[in-house]
Protein backbone atom coordinates (compact mmCIF):
# COMPACT_ATOMS: atom_id res chain seq x y z
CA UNK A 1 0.00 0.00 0.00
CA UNK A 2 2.83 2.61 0.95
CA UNK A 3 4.65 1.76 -2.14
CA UNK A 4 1.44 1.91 -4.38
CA UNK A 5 0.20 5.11 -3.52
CA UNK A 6 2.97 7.27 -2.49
CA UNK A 7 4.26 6.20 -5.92
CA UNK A 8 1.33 7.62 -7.49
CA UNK A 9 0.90 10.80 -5.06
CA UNK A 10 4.92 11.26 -6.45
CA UNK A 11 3.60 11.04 -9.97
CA UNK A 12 0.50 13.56 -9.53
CA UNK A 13 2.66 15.92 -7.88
CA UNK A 14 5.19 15.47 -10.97
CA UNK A 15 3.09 16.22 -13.33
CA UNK A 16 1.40 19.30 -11.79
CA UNK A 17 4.89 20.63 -11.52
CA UNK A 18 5.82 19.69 -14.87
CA UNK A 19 2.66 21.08 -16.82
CA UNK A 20 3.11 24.74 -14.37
CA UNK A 21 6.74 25.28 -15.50
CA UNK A 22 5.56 24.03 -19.35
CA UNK A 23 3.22 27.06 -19.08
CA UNK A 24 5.60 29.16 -17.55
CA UNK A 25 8.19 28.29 -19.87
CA UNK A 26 5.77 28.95 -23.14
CA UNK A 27 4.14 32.10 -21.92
CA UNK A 28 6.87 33.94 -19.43
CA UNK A 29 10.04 33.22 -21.29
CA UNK A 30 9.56 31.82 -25.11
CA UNK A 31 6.86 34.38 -26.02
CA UNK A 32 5.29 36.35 -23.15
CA UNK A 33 1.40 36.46 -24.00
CA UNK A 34 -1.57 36.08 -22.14
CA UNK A 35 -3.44 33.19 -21.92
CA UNK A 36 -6.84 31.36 -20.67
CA UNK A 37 -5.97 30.63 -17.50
CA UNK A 38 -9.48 28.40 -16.53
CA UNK A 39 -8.87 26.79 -19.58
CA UNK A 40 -5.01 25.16 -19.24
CA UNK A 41 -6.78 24.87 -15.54
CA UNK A 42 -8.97 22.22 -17.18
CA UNK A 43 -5.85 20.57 -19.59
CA UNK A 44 -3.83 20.29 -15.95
CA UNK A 45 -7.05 18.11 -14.58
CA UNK A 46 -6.78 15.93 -17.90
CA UNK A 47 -2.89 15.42 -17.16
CA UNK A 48 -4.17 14.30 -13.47
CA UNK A 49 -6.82 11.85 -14.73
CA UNK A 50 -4.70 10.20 -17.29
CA UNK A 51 -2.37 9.91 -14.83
CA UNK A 52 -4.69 8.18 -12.34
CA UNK A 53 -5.95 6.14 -14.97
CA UNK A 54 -2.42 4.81 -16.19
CA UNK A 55 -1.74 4.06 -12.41
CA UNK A 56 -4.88 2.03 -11.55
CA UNK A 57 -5.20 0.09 -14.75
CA UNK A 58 -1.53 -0.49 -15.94
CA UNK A 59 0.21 -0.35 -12.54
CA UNK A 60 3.22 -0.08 -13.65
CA UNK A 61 4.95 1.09 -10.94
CA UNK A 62 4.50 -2.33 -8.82
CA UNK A 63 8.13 -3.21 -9.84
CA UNK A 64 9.87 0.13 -9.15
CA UNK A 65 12.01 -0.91 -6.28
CA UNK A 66 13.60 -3.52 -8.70
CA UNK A 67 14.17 -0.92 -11.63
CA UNK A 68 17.91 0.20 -12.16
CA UNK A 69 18.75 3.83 -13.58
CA UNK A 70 17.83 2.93 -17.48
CA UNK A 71 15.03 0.28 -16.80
CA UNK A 72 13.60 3.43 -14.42
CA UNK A 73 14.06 6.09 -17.59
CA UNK A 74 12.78 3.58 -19.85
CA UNK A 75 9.57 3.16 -17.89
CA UNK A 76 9.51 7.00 -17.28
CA UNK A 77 9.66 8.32 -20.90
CA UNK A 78 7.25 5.46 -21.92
CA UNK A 79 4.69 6.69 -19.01
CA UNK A 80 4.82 10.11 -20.19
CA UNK A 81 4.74 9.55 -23.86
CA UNK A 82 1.17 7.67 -22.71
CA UNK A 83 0.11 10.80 -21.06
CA UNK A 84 1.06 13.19 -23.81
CA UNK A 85 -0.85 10.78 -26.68
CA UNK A 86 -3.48 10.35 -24.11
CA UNK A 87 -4.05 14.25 -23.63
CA UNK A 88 -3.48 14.83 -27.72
CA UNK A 89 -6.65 12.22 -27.98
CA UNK A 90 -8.68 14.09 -25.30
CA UNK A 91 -8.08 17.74 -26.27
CA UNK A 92 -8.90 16.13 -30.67
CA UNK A 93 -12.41 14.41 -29.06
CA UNK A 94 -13.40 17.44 -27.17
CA UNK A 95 -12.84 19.58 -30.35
CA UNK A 96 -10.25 21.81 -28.27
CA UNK A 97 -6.73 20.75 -29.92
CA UNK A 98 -7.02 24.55 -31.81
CA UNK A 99 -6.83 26.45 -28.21
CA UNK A 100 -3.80 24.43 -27.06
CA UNK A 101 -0.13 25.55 -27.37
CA UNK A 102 1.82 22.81 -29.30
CA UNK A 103 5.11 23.25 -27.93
CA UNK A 104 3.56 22.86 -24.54
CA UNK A 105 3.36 19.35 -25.18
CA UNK A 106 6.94 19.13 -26.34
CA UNK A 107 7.89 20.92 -23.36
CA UNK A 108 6.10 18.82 -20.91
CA UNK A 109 7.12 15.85 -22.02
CA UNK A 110 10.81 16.87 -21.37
CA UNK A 111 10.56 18.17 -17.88
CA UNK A 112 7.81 15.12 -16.96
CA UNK A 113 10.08 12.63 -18.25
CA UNK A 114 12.89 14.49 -16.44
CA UNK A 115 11.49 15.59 -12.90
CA UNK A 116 9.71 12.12 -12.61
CA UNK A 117 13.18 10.10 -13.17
CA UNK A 118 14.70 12.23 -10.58
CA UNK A 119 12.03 11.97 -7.88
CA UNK A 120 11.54 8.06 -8.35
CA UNK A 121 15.42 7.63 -8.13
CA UNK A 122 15.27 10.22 -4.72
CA UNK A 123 12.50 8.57 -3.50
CA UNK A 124 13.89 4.86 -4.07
CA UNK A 125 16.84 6.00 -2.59
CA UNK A 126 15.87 7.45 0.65
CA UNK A 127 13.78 4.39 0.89
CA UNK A 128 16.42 2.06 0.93
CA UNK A 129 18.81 4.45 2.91
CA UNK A 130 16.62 5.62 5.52
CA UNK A 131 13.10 3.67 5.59
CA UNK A 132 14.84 0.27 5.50
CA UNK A 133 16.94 0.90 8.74
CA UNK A 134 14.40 3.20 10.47
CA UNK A 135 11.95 1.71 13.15
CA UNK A 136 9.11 2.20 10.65
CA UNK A 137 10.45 -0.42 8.59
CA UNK A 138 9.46 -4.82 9.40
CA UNK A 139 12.24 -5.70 11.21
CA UNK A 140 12.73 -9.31 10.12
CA UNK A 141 14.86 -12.64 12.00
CA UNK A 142 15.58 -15.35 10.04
CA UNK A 143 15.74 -18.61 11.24
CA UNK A 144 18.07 -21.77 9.16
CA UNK A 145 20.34 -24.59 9.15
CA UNK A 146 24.34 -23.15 9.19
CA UNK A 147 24.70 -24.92 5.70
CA UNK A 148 22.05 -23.00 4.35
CA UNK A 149 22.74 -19.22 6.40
CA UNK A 150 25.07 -18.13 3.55
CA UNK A 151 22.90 -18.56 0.58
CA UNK A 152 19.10 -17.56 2.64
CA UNK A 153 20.26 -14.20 3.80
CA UNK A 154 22.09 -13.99 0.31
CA UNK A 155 19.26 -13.91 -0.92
CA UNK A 156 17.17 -11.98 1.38
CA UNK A 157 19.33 -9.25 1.10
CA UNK A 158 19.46 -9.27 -2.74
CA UNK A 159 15.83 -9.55 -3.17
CA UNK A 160 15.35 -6.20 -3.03
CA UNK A 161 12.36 -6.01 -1.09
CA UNK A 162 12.27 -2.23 0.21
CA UNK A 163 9.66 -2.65 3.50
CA UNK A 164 11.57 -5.02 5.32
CA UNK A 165 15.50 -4.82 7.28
CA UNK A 166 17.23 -8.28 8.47
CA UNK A 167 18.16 -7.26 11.84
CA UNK A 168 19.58 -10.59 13.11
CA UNK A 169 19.88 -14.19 11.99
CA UNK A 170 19.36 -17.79 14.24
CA UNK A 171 21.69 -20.89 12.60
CA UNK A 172 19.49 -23.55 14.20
CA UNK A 173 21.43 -26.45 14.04
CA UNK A 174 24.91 -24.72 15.31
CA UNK A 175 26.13 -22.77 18.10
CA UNK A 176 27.69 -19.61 15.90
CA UNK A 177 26.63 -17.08 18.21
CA UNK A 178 28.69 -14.00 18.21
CA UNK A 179 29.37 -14.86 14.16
CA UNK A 180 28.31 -12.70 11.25
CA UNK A 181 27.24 -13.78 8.11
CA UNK A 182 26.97 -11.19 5.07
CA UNK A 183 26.85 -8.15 7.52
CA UNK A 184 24.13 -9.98 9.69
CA UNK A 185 24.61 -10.80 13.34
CA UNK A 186 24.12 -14.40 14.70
CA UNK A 187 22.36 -13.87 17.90
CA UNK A 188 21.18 -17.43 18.95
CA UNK A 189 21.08 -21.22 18.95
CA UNK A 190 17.79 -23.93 18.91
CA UNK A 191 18.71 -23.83 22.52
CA UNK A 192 18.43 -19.90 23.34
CA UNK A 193 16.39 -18.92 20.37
CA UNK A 194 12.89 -18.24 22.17
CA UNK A 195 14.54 -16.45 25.11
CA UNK A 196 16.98 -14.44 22.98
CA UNK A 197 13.29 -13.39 20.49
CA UNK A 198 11.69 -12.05 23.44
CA UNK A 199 14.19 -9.42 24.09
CA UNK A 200 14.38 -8.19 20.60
CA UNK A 201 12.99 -5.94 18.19
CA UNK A 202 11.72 -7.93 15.64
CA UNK A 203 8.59 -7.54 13.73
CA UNK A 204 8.77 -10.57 11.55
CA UNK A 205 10.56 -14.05 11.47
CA UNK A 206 11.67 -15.61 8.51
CA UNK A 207 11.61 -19.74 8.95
CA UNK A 208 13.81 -21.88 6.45
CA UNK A 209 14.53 -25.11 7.74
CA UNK A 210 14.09 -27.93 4.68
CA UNK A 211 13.53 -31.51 6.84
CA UNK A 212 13.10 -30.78 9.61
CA UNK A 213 10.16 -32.48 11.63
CA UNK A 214 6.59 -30.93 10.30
CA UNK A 215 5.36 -31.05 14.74
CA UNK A 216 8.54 -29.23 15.53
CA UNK A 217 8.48 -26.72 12.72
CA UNK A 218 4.30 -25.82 13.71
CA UNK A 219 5.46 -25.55 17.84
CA UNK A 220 8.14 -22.79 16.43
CA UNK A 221 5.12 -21.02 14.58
CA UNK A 222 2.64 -21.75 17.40
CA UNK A 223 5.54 -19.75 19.74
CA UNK A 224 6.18 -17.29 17.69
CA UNK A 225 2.38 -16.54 17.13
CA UNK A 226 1.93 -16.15 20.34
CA UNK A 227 4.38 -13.63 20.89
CA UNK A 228 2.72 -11.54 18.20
CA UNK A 229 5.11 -12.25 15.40
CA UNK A 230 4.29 -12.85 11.79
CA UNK A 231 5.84 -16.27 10.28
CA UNK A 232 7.01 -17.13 6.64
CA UNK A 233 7.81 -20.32 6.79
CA UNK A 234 9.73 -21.57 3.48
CA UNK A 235 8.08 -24.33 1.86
CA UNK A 236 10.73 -26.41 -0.01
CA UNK A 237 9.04 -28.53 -2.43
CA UNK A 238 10.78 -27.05 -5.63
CA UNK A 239 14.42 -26.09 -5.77
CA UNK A 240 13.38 -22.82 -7.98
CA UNK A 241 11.60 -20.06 -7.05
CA UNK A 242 8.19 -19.19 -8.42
CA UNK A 243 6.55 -15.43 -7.66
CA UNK A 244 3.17 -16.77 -8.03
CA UNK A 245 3.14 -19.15 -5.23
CA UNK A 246 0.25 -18.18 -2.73
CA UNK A 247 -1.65 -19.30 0.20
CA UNK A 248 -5.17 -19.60 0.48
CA UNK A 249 -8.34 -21.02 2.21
CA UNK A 250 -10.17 -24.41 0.70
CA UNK A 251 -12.58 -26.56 2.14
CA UNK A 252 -11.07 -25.47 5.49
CA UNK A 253 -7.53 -26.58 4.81
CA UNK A 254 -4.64 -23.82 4.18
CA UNK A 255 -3.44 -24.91 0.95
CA UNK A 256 -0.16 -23.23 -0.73
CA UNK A 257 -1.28 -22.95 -4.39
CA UNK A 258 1.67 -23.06 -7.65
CA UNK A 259 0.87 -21.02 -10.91
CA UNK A 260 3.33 -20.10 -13.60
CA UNK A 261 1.49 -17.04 -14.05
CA UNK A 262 -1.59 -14.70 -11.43
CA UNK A 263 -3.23 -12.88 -13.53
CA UNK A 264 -4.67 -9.51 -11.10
CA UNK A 265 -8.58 -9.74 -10.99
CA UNK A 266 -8.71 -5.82 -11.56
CA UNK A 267 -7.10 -5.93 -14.77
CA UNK A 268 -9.03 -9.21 -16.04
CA UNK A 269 -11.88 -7.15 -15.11
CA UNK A 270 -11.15 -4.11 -17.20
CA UNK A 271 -9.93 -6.52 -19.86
CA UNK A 272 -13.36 -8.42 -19.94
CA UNK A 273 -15.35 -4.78 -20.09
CA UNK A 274 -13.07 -3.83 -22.90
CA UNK A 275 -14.19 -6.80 -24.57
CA UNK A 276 -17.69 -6.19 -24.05
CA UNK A 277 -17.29 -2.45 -25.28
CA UNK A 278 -15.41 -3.83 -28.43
CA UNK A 279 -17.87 -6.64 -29.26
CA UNK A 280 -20.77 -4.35 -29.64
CA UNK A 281 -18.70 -1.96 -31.69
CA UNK A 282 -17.64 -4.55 -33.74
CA UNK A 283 -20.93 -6.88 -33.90
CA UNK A 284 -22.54 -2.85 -35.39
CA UNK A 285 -20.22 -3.47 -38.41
CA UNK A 286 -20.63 -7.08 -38.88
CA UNK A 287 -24.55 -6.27 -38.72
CA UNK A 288 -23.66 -3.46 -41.93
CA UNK A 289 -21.90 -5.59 -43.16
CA UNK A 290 -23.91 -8.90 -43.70
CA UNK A 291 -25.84 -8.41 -46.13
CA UNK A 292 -22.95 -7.65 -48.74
CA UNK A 293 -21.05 -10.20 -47.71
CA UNK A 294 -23.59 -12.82 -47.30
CA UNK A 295 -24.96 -11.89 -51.25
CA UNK A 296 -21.56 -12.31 -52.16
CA UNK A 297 -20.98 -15.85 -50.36
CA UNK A 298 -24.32 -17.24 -51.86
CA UNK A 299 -23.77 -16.03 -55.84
CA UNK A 300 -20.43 -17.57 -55.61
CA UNK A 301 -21.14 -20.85 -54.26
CA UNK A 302 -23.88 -22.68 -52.81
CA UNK A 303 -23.81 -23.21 -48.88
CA UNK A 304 -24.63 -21.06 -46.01
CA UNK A 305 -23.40 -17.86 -45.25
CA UNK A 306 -21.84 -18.73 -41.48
CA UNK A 307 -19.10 -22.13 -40.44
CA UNK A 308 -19.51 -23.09 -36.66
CA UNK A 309 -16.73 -25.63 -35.59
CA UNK A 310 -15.95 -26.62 -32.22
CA UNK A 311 -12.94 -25.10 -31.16
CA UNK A 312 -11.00 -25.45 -27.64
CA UNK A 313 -11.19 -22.66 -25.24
CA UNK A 314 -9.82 -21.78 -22.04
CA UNK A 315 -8.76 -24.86 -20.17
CA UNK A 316 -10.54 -27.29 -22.81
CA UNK A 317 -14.03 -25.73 -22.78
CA UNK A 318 -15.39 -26.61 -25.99
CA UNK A 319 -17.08 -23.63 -28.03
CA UNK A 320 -18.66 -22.93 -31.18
CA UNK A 321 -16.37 -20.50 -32.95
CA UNK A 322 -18.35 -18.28 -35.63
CA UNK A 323 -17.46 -16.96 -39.29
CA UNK A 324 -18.01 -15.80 -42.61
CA UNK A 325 -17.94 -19.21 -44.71
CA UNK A 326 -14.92 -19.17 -47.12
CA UNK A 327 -14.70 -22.31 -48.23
CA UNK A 328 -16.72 -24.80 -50.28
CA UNK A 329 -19.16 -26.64 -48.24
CA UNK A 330 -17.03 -30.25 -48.31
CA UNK A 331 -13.34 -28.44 -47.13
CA UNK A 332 -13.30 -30.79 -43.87
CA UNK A 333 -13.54 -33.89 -45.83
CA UNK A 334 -11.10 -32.41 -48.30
CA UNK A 335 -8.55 -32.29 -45.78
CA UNK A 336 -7.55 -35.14 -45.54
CA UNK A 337 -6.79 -35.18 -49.35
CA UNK A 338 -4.14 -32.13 -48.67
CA UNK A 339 -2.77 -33.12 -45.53
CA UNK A 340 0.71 -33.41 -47.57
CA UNK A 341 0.37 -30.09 -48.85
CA UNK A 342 0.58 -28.62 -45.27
CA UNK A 343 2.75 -25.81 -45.07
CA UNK A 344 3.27 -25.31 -41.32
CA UNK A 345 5.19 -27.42 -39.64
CA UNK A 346 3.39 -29.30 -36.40
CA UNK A 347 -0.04 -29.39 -35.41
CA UNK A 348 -1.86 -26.54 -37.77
CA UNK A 349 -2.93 -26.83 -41.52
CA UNK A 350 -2.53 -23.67 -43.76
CA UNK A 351 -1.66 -23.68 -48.12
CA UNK A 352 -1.14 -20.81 -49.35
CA UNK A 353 -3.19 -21.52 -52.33
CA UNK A 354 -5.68 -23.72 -50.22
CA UNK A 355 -8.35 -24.90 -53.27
CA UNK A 356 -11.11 -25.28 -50.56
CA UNK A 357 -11.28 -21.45 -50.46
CA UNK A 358 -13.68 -19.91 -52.88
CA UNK A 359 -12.99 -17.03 -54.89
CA UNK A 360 -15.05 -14.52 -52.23
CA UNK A 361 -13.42 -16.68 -49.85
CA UNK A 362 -9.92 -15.29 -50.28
CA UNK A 363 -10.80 -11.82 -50.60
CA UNK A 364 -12.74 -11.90 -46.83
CA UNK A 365 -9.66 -13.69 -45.77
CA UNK A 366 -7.20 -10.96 -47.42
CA UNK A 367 -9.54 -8.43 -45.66
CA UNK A 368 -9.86 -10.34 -42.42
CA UNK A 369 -14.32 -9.57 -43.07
CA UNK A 370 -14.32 -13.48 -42.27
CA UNK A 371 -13.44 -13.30 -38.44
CA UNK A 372 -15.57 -10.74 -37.80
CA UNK A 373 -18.38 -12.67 -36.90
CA UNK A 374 -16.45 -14.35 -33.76
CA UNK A 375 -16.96 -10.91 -32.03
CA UNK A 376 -20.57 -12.85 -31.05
CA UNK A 377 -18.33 -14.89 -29.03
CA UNK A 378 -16.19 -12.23 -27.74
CA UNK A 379 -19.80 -11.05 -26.35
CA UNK A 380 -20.19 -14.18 -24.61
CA UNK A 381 -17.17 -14.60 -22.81
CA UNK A 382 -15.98 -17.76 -25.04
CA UNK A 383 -12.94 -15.49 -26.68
CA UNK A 384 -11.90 -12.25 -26.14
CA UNK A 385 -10.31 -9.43 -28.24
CA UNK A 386 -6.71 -10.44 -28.00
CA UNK A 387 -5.56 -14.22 -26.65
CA UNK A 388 -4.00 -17.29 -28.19
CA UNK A 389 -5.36 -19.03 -30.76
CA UNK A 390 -8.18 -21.36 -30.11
CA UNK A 391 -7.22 -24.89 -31.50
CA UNK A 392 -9.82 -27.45 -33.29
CA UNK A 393 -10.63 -30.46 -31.36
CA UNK A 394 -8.22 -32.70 -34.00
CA UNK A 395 -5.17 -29.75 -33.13
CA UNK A 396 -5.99 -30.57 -29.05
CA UNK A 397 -6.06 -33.99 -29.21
CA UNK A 398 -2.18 -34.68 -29.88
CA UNK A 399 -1.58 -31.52 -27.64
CA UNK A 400 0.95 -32.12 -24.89
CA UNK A 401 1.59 -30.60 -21.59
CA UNK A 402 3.88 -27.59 -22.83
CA UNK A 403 1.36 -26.91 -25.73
CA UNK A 404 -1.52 -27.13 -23.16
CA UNK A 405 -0.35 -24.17 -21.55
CA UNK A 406 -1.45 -21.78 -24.76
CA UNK A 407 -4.85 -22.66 -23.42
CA UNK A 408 -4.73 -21.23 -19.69
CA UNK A 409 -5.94 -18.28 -21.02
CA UNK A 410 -9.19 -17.15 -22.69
CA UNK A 411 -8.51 -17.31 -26.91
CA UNK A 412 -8.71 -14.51 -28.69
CA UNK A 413 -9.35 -13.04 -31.79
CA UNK A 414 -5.91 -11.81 -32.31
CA UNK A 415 -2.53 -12.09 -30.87
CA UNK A 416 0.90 -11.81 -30.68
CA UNK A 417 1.59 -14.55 -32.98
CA UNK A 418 -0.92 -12.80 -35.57
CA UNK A 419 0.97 -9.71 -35.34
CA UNK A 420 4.11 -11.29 -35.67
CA UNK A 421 4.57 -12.05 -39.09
CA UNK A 422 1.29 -14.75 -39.66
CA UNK A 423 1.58 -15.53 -42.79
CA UNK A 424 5.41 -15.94 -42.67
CA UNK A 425 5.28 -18.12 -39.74
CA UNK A 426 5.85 -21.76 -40.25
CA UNK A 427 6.48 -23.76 -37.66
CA UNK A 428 3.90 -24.60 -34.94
CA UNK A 429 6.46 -24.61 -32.25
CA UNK A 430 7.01 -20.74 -32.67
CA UNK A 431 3.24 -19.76 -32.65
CA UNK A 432 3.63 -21.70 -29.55
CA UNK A 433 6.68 -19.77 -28.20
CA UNK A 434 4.88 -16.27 -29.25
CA UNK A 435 1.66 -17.31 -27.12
CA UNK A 436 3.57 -18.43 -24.13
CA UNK A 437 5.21 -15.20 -24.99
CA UNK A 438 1.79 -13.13 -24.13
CA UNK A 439 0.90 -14.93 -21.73
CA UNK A 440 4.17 -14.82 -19.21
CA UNK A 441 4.60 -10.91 -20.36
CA UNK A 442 0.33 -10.15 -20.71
CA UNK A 443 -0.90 -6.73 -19.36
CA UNK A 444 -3.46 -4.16 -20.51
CA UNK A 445 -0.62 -2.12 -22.27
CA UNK A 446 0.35 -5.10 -24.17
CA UNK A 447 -3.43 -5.69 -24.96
CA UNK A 448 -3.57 -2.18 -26.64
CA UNK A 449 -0.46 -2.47 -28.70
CA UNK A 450 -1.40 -5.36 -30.22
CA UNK A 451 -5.11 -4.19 -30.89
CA UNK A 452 -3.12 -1.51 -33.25
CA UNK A 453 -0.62 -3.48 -34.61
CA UNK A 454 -3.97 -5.82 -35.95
CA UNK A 455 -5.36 -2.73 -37.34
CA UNK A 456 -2.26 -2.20 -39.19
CA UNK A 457 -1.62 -5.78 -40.32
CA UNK A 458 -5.67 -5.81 -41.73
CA UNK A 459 -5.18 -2.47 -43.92
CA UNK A 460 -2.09 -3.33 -44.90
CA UNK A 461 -3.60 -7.06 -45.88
CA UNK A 462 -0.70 -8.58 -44.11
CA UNK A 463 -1.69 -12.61 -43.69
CA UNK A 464 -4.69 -14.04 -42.83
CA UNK A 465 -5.24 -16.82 -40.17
């Protein structure tokens, strides 16, 4: 909490600064002139929301402890390149682009990306030199085996965490009190260690003790409960480290659950209402445009307009995926027939010159005008806008448990691997690679680039899936 929204008061107060001397600059020095004052009042209040907004949805400060100097510019210029687009976009819609001074822009984005890379770096580093040793900061003990007290408070140190300071260190198994190891005092023993914890100042203990007994390991937790202590106990089932690990309540057991990746609840939620916004948007145009296309579809071969086909969805749901028929009516059984004409590599079929497709076919494939009626399913909730690829039920069925993994998400209707170069791509094992890709790096801001770089690839008629 203290490192999500002092962050964010830091980045308000930034860019308040920043947009007052942009004025100043413009109008005082540059070219003295008056100038609306209630009006760059309102721009200023833009700046603030947009910042807000990039704050609560993208969150991309979460990780700003662990930023060095360029990872922290990089972040920094790409934050305020967001808000200056995002204000250019407001100030067009609202018809008010003519009143504002264009070199204000230019000028704000300079100072914002400059005053906000110096504060974070001031403010990261009185955290870490002050907060960290202060008596505001979790003052933490950690408790391990001597062959293990090197590499735990190794790590502990490196980790980088900025709210808590190891204060002193217990080497259970050995008498090394009086010992330091990496700057951190050994203060007691198995034998002394409650008696020496109820002198100190400590606000949290740190338990890593692989094997040993499960009834002596709860009595230490038990104790140190009662003492008013908070306990992370280091489960060592895997000899790597994974950041989604969490614990939770089930069935009235406390269960520690294992995910390669969390997704955060807030963001699936705006992602799911973005959906829902483009859907009807785009389900508008598919309703304009069905009666063209269907005309087209039925004078140039007989069948119906739509193809339904079961595809797999998130976790193996089966769905019916929608579209614009582009092929003649018998292209499954023809399949077969081609299956040594495949072009891709693994488990997908694509020809270039596929003779299943019709001649209308290949233009609403050229023009992507056959996928749009899957935004019906993007209504739904069985794809969203951007995802993996949903696979047929033949693709899933010699699936194994790497290529599974495309399919922990919900499939979309683009992706990365369609804005990659789709019609170049020819090997199943890298559209594989790209979705694992989005789905170990996925955020909103990834969501939005890619939703542009489709928009591209479609006018530019680059592929077709």
């Amino acid at each position: 909490m203290i490192e999500t929204y002092s962050v964010l008061m830091i980045d308000i107060l930034c860019v308040v600064v920043s947009y007052a001397l942009a004025l100043f600059i413009r109008f005082n020095i540059i070219h003295y002139e008056d100038y609306p004052g209630q009006f760059h009042l309102m721009v200023g209040a833009y700046i603030v929301i947009l910042c807000l907004l990039y704050n609560m949805f993208l969150d991309a400060n979460r990780n700003i402890f662990t930023r060095g100097y360029y990872q922290e510019f990089y972040y920094t210029a790409r934050y305020t390149a967001i808000l200056v687009v995002g204000l250019v976009v407001i100030l067009y819609l609202l018809q008010q682009s003519y009143e504002f001074s264009r070199s204000v822009y230019g000028i704000f984005a300079i100072l914002n990306t400059l005053v906000t890379y110096v504060v974070h770096m001031a403010f990261k580093k009185a955290i870490w030199k002050y907060y960290r040793k202060s008596t505001g900061a979790e003052k933490m003990l950690v408790v391990t085996k001597d062959i293990l007290a090197e590499e735990v408070l190794g790590n502990l140190i490196k980790g980088k965490e900025w709210y808590y300071d190891i204060t002193a260190a217990v080497i259970y198994d050995a008498d090394r009190r009086g010992d330091i190891v990496r700057n951190v005092p050994v203060v007691a023993s198995r034998e002394d260690l409650y008696e020496t914890v109820v002198q100190m100042m400590v606000d949290e203990v740190f338990i890593c003790l692989p094997g040993a007994p499960q009834a002596e390991v709860r009595d230490m937790v038990q104790r140190f409960e009662e003492m008013g202590l908070t306990c992370h106990y280091n489960v060592d089932l895997f000899s790597h480290a994974n950041p989604n690990t969490y614990v939770q309540q089930m069935a009235g057991y406390s269960v520690i659950s294992f995910s390669l990746k969390t997704m955060d609840s807030r963001r699936l939620l705006v992602k799911r209402l973005v959906d829902i916004l483009g859907a009807v948007v785009g389900l508008a145009i598919t309703a304009v445009l069905t009666p063209f296309v269907a005309l087209a579809i039925k004078i140039d071969s007989p069948g119906p307009v739509f193809f339904s086909q079961t595809r797999i969805g998130k976790n193996g749901r089966r769905f019916k995926i929608w579209k614009f028929r582009s092929m003649y009516t018998d292209a499954e059984e023809r399949r077969r027939e081609l299956e040594t004409h495949n072009e891709v590599k693994g488990l997908m079929f694509k020809m270039e010159d596929d003779p299943r497709v019709t001649r209308v076919g290949r233009f609403i494939r050229r023009t992507s005008l056959d996928e749009t009626p899957q935004f019906l399913n993007i209504l739904v909730g069985d794809m969203s806008l951007v995802g993996t690829r949903p696979p047929t039920e033949d693709e899933f069925e010699h699936y194994n448990g790497y290529y599974r993994r495309r399919m922990s998400i919900t499939p979309g209707l683009t992706g990365l691997w369609q804005v990659s170069g789709r019609s170049d791509i020819r090997d199943f094992e890298e559209i594989v690679k790209l979705d694992l890709e989005y789905i170990d790096n996925w955020s909103l801001g990834l969501d939005v680039k890619i939703l542009f770089m489709t928009v591209f690839a479609v006018l530019g008629r680059k592929g077709s899936k």
